[in-house]
mmCIF file of C-alpha atoms in Angstrom:
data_model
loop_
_atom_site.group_PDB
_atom_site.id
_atom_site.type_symbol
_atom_site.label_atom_id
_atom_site.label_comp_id
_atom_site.label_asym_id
_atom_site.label_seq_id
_atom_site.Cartn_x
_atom_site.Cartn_y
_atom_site.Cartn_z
ATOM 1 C CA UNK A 615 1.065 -50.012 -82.169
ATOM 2 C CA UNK A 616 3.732 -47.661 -83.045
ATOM 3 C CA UNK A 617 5.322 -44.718 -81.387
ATOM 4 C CA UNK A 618 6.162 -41.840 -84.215
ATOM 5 C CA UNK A 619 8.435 -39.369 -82.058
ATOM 6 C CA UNK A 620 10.177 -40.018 -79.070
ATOM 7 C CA UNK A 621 8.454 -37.080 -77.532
ATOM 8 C CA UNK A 622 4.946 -36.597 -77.910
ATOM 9 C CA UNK A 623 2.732 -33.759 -76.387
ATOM 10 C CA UNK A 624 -0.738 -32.864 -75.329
ATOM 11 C CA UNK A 625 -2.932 -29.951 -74.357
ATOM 12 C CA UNK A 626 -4.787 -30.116 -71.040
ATOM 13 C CA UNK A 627 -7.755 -27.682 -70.307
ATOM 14 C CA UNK A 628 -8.529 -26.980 -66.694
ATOM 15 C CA UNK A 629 -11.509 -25.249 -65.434
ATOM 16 C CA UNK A 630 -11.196 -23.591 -61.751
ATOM 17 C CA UNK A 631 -14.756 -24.123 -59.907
ATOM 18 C CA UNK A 632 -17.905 -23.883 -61.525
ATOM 19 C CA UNK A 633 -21.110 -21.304 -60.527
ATOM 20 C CA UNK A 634 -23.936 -24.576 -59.360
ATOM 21 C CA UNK A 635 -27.851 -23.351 -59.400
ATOM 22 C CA UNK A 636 -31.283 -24.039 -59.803
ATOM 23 C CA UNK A 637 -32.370 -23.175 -63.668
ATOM 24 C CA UNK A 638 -34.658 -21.196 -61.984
ATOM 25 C CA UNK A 639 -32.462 -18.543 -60.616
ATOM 26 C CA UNK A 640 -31.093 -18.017 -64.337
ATOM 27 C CA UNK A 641 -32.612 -14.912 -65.372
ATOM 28 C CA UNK A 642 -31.998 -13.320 -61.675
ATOM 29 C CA UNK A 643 -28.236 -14.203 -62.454
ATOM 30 C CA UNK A 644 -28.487 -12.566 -66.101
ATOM 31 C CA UNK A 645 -29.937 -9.199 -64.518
ATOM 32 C CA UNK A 646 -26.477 -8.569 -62.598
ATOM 33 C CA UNK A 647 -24.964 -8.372 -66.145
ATOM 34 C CA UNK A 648 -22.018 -9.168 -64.488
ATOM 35 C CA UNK A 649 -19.205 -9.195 -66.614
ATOM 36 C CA UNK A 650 -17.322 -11.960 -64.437
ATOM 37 C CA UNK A 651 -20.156 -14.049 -65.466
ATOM 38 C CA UNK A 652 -18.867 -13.471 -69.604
ATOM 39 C CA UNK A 653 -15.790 -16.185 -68.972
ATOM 40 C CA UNK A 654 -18.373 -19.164 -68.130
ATOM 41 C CA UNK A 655 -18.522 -20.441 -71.253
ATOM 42 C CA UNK A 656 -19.179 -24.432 -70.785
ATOM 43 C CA UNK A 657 -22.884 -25.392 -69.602
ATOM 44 C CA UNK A 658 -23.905 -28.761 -67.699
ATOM 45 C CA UNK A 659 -27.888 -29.424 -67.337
ATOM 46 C CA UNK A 660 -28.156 -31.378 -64.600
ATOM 47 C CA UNK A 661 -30.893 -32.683 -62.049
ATOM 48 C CA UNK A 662 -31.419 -34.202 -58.536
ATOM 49 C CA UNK A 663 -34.688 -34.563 -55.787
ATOM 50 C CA UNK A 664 -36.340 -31.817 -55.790
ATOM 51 C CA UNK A 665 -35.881 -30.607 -52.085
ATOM 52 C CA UNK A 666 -37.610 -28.009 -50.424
ATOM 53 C CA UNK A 667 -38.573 -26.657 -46.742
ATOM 54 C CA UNK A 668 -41.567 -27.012 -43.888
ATOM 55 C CA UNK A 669 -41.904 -22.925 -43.597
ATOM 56 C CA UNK A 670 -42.220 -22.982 -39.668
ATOM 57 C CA UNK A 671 -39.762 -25.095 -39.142
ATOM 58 C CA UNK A 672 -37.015 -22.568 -40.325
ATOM 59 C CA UNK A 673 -34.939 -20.668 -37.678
ATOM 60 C CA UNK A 674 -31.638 -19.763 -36.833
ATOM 61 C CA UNK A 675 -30.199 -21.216 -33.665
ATOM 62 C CA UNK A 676 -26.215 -21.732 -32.213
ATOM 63 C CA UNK A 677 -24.838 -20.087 -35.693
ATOM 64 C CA UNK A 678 -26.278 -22.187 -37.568
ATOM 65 C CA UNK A 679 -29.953 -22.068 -40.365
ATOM 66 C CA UNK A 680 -31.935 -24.973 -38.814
ATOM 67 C CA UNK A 681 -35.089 -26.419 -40.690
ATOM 68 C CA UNK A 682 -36.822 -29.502 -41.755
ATOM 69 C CA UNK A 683 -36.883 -30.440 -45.207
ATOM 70 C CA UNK A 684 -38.670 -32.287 -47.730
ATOM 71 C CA UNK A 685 -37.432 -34.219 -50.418
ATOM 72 C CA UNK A 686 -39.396 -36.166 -53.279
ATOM 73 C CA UNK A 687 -37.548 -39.400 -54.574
ATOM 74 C CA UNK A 688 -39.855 -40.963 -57.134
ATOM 75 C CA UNK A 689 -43.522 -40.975 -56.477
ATOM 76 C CA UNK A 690 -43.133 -40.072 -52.306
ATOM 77 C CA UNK A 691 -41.916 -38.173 -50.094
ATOM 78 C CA UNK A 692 -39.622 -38.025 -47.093
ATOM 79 C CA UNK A 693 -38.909 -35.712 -44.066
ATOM 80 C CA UNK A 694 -35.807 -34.719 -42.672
ATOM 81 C CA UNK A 695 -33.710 -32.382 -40.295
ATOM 82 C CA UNK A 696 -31.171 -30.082 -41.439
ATOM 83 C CA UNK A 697 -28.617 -27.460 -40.069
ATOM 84 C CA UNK A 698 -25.444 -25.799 -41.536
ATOM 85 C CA UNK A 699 -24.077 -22.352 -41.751
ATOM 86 C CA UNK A 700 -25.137 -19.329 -44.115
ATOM 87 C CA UNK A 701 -22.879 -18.975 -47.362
ATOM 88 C CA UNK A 702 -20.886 -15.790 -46.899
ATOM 89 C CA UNK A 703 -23.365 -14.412 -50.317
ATOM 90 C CA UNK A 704 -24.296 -11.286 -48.990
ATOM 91 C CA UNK A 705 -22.450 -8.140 -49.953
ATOM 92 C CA UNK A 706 -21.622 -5.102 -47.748
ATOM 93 C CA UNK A 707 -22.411 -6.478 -44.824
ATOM 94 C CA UNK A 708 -19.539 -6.816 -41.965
ATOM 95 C CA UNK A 709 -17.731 -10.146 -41.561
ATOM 96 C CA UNK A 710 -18.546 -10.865 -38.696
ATOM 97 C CA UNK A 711 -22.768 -9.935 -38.901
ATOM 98 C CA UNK A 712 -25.088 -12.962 -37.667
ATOM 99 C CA UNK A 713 -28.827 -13.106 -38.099
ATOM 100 C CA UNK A 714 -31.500 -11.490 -35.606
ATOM 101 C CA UNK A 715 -33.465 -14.300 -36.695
ATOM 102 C CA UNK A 716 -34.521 -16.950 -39.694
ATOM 103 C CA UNK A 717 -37.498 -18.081 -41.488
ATOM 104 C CA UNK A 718 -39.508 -18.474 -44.669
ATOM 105 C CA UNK A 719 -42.725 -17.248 -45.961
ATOM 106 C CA UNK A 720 -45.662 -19.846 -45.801
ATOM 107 C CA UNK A 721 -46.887 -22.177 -48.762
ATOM 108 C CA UNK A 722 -45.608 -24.824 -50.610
ATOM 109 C CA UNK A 723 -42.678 -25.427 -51.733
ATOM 110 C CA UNK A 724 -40.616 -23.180 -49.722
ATOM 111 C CA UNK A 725 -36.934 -22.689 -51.321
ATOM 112 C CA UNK A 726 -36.148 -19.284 -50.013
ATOM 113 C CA UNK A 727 -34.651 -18.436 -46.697
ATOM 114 C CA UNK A 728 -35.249 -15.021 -45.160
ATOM 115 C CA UNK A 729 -32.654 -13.503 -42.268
ATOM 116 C CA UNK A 730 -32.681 -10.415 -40.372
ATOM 117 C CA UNK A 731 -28.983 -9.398 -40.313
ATOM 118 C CA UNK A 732 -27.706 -7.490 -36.770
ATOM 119 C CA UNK A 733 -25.702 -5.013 -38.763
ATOM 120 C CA UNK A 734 -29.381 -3.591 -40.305
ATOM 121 C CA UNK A 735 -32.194 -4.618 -37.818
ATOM 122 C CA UNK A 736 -35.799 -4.344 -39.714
ATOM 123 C CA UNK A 737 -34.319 -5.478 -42.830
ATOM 124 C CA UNK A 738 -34.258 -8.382 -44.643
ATOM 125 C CA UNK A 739 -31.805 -10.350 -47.161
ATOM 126 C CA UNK A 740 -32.657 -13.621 -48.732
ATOM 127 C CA UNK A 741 -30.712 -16.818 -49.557
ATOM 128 C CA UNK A 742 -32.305 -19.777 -51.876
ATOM 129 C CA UNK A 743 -32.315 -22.851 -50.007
ATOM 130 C CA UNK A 744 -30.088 -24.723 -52.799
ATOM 131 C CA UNK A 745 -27.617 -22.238 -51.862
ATOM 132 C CA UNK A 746 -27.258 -23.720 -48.387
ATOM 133 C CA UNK A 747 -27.149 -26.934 -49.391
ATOM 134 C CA UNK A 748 -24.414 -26.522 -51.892
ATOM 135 C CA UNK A 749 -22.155 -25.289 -48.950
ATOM 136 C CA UNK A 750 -22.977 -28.312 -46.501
ATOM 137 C CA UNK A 751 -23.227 -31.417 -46.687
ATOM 138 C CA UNK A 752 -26.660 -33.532 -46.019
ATOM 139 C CA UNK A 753 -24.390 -37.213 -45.807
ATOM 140 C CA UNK A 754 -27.171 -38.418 -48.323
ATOM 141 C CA UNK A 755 -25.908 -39.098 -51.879
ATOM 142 C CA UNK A 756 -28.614 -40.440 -53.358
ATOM 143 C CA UNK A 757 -30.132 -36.811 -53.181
ATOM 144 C CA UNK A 758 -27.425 -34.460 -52.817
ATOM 145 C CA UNK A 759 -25.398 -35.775 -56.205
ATOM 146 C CA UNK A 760 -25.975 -34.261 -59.778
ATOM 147 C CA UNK A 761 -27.087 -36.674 -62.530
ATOM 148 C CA UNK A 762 -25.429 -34.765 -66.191
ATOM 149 C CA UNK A 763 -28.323 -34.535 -69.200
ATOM 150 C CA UNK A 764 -26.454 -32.443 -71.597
ATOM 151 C CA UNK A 765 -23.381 -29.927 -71.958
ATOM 152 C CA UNK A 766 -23.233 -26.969 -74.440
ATOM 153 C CA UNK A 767 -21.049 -24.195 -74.677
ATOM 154 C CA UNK A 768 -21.772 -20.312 -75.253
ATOM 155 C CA UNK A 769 -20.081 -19.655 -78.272
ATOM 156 C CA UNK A 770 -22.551 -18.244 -81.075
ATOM 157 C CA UNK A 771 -21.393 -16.022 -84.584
ATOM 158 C CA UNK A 772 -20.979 -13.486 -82.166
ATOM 159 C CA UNK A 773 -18.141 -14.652 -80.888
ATOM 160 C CA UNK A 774 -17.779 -15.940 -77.034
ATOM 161 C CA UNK A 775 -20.011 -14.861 -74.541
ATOM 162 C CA UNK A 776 -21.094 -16.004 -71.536
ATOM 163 C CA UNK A 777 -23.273 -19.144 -70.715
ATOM 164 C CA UNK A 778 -25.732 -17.518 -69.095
ATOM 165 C CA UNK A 779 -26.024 -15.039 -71.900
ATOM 166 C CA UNK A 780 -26.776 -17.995 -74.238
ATOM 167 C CA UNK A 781 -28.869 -20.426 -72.267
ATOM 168 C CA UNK A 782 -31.680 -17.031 -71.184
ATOM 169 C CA UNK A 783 -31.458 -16.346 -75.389
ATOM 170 C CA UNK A 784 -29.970 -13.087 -75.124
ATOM 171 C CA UNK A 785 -26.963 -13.733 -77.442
ATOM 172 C CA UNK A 786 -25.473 -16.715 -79.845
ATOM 173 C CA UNK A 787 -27.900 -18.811 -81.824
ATOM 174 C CA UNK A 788 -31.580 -18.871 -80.788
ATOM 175 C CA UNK A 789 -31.224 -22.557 -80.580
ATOM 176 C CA UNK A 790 -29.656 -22.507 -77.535
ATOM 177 C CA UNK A 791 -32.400 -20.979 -75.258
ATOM 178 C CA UNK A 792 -35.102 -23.241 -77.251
ATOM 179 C CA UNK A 793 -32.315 -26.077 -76.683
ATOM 180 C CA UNK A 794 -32.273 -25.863 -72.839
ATOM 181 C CA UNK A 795 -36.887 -25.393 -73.237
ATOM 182 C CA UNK A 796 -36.472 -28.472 -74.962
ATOM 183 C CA UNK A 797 -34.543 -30.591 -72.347
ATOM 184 C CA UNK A 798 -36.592 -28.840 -69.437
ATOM 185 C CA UNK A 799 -39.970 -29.727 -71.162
ATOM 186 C CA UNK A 800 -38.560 -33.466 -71.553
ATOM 187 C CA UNK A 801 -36.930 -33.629 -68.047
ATOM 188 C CA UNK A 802 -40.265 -32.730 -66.741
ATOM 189 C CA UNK A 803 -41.933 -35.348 -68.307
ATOM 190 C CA UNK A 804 -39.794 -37.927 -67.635
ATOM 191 C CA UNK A 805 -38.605 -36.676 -64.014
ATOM 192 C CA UNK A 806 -41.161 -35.158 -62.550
ATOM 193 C CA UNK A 807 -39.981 -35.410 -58.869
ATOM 194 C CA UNK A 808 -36.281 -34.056 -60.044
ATOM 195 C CA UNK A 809 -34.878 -30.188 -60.005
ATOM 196 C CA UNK A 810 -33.332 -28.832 -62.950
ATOM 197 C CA UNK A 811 -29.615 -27.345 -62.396
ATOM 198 C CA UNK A 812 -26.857 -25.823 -64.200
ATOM 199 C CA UNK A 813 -23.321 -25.206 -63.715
ATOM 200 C CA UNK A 814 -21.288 -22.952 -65.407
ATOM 201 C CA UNK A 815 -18.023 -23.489 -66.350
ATOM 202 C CA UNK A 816 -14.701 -21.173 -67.144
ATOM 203 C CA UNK A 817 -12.062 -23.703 -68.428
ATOM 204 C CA UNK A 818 -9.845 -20.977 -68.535
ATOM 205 C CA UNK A 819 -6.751 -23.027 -67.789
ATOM 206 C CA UNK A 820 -4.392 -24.653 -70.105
ATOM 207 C CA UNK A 821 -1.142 -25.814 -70.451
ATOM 208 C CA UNK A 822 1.046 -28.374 -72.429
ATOM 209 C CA UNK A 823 2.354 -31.686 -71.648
ATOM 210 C CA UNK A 824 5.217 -33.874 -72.779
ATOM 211 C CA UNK A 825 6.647 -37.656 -72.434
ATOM 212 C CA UNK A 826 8.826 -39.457 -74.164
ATOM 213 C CA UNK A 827 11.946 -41.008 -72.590
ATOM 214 C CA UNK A 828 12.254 -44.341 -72.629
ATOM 215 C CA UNK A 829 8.858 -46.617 -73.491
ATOM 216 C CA UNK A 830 7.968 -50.113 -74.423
ATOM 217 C CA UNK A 831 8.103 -48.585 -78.616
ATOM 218 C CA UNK A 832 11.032 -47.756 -80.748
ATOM 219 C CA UNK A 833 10.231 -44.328 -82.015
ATOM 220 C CA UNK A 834 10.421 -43.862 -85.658
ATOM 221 C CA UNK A 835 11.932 -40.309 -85.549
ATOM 222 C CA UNK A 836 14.057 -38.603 -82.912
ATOM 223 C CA UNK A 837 14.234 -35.454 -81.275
ATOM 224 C CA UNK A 838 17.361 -34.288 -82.618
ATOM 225 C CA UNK A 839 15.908 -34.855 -86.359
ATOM 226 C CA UNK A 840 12.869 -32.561 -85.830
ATOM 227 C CA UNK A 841 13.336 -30.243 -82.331
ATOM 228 C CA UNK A 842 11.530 -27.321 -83.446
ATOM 229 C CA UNK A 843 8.316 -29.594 -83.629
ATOM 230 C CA UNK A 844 8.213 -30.180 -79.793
ATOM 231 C CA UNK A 845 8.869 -26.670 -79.261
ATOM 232 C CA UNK A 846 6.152 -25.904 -81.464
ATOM 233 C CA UNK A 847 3.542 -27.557 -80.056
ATOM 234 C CA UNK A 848 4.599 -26.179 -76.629
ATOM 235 C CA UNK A 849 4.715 -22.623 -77.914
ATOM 236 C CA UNK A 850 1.794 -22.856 -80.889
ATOM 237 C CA UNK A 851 -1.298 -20.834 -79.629
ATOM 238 C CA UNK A 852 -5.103 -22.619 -79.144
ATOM 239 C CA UNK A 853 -7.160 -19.952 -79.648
ATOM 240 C CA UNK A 854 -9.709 -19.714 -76.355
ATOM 241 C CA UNK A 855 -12.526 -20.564 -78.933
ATOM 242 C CA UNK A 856 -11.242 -23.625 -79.860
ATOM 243 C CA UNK A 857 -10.043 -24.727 -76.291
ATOM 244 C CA UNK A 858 -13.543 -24.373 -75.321
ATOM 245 C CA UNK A 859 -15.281 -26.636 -78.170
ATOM 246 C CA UNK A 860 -12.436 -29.502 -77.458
ATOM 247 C CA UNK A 861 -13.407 -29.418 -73.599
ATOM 248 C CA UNK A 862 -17.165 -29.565 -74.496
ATOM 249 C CA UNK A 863 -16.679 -32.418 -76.883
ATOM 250 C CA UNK A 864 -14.072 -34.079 -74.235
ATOM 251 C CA UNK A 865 -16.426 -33.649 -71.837
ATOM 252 C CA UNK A 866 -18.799 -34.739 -73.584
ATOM 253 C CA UNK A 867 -17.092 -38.627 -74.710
ATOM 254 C CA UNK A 868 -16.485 -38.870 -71.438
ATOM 255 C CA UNK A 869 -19.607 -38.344 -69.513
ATOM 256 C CA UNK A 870 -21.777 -39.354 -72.553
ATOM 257 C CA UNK A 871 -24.801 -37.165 -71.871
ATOM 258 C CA UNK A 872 -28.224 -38.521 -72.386
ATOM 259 C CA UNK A 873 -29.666 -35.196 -74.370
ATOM 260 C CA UNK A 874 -26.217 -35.138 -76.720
ATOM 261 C CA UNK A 875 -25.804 -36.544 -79.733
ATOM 262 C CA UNK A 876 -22.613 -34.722 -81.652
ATOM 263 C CA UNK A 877 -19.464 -36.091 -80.359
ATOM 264 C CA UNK A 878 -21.026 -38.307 -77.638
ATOM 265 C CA UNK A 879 -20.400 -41.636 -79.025
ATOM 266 C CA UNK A 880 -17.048 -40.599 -81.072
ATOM 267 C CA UNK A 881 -14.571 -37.921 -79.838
ATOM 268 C CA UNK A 882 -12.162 -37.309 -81.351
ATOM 269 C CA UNK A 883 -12.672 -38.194 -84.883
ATOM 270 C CA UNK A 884 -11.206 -37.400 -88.299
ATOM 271 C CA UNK A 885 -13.844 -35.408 -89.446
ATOM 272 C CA UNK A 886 -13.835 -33.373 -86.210
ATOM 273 C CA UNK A 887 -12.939 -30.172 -87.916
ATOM 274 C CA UNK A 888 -12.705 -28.871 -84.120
ATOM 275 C CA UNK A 889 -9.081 -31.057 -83.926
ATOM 276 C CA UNK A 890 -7.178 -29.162 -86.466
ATOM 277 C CA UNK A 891 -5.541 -26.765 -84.485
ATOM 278 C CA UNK A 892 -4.270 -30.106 -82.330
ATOM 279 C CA UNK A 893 -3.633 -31.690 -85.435
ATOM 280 C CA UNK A 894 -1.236 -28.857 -87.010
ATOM 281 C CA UNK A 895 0.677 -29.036 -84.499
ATOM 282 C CA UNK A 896 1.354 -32.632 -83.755
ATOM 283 C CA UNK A 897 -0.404 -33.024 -80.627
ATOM 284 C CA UNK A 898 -1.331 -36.753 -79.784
ATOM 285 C CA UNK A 899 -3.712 -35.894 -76.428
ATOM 286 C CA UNK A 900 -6.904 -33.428 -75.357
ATOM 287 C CA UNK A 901 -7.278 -33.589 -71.753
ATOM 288 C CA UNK A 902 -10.376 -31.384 -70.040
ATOM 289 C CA UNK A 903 -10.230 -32.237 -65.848
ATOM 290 C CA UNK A 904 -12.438 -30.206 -63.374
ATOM 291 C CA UNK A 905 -12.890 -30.466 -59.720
ATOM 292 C CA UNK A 906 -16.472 -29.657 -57.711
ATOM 293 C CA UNK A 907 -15.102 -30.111 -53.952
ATOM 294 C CA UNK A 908 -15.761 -26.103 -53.485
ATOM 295 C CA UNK A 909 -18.867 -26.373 -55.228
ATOM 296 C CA UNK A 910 -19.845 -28.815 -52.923
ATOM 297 C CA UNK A 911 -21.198 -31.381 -55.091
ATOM 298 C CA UNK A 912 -20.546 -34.449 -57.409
ATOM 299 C CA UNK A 913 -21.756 -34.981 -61.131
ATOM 300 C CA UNK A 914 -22.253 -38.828 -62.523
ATOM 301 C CA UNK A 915 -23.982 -40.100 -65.387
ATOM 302 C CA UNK A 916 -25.244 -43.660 -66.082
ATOM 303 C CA UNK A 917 -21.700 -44.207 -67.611
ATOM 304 C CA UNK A 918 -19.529 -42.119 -64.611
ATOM 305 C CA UNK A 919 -19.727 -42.688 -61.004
ATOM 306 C CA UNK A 920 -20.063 -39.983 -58.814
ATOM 307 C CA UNK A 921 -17.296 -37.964 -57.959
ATOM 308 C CA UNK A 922 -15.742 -34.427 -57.077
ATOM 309 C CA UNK A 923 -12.865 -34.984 -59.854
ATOM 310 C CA UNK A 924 -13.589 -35.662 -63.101
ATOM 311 C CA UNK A 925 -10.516 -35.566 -66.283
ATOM 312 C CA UNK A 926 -11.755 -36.775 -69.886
ATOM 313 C CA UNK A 927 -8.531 -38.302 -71.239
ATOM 314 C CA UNK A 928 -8.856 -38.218 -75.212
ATOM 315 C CA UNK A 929 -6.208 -39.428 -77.471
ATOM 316 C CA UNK A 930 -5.452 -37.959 -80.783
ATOM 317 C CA UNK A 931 -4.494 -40.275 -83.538
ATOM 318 C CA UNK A 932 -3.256 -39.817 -86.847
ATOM 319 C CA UNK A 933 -3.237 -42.910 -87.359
ATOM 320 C CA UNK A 934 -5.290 -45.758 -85.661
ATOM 321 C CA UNK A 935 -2.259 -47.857 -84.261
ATOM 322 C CA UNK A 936 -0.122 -44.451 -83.605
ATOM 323 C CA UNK A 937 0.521 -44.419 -80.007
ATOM 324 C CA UNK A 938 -0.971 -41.052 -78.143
ATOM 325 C CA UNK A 939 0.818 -39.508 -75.163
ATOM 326 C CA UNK A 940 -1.148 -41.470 -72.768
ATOM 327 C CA UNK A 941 0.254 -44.584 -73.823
ATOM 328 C CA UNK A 942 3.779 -43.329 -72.727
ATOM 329 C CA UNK A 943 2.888 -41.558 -69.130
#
């Protein structure tokens, strides 16, 4: 191995928390047109036990929605007890509202949770039971973690849009809506007692990163030879397209995805036209980290444990035995 500078830089994409729910509550999501929604531009499909609720068992007791639940791992099924609070979802009412009372219409399976707030006796507001579950914590990992089946992003000819945009068909290339049918039809098939989930990511962060210093290498060229390429690659500007198609493919490599093919079992590559913005500029490193500890959750694949913090490390080589940034961190 050989180092070629004695400073070397990378670009690290950071996404702040991502929007976690059922596929099913898609299209409610895409009637808000929200245009907060518009900057979630990364996709996971994901899955878990499908979980759902005994009807008259739901009420609302000491602060807190109480209710016995139902969860189906494999071919049975199990009962158990659960209580946490109400997600603070409900807009326009008071902070400090409680509900009259709790429950959930009859039938099976029960996912929605009605409540009768204080601050408008006789009404109602509902709350999907996935909802409450993302905001407390069950203590049972073998249900409450998310297993990753694919990751897509929404960008179409149209330029960027948001995910939720793409994955109900209303914008970008049809493909994406009959994409996510596709998965859904095969998860189904193959997972019959497992939920379907998305979450959205932003990856709106980014910044640069340098090390040099002294290393185990002898670098071949020296700072005071070429300085305006470290200030270039600190000042050069990723356009937010691009940013978003190297944390997809980072992502990608490094959860390895059982429903992806491009970029799953080689990122990043020379014919990765997707690394020539990194490439002009000299960058030797791609880094895409999230964090779901105020989602509530934690993503694994057969390849990744579970965990709340995830960062794809990717090194960027023009040659093979060039050293990347990570090498000298």
């Amino acid at each position: 191995m050989y180092q070629e500078h004695d400073i070397e830089g990378g670009l690290m994409l950071q996404s702040s928390p991502p929007i976690i729910a059922p596929v099913s509550q898609l299209y409610t999501y895409a009637r808000f047109n929200d245009v907060r929604l518009k900057k979630y531009q990364i996709y996971f499909i994901m899955r878990r036990p499908r979980i759902s609720m005994i009807p008259e068992t739901v009420h609302y007791r000491g602060g807190l929605i109480r209710a016995r639940l139902i969860v189906q791992i494999g071919p049975r099924f199990e009962e158990f007890d659960f209580k946490g609070i109400l997600p603070s979802y409900f807009e326009g009412f008071p902070p400090d509202w409680e509900p009259l009372r709790a429950w959930a219409e009859p039938g099976f399976p029960s996912n929605t949770i009605h409540v009768e707030p204080d601050c408008l006796p006789g009404s109602r507001a509902s709350i999907m039971l996935a909802d409450v579950l993302l905001h407390n914590t069950i203590s049972r990992p073998e249900i409450e973690n998310f297993q990753v089946d694919y990751i897509g992003h929404a960008l179409g000819k149209d330029g960027l849009k948001g995910s939720i945009d793409r994955l109900v068909g209303r914008s970008g290339k049809r493909a994406g809506h009959e994409n996510l049918q596709r998965i859904l039809v095969e998860l189904n098939s193959r997972h019959p007692d497992q939920e379907a989930f998305v979450a959205l990511f932003p990856f709106e962060g980014q910044s640069r990163i340098i090390s040099g210093g002294a290393t185990p290498y002898e670098p071949l060229n020296s700072f005071e030879e070429s300085p305006d390429r470290a200030f270039n690659f600190l000042d050069a500007d990723v356009p937010r397209s691009v940013r978003i198609k190297l944390a997809e493919a980072a992502l990608i490599r490094y959860f390895r995805p059982a429903f992806n093919k491009t970029y799953r079992d080689a990122f990043p590559a020379a014919h990765h036209r997707i690394m020539e913005a990194v490439r002009t500029i000299d960058m030797t490193g791609v880094i895409a980290a999230f964090s779901t500890v105020l989602a509530g959750s934690q993503m694994y694949t057969s390849t990744v444990p579970p965990s709340q913090f995830h960062t794809a490390f990717m090194p960027v080589r023009s040659e093979a035995d060039r050293v990347s940034i990570f090498e000298l961190l």
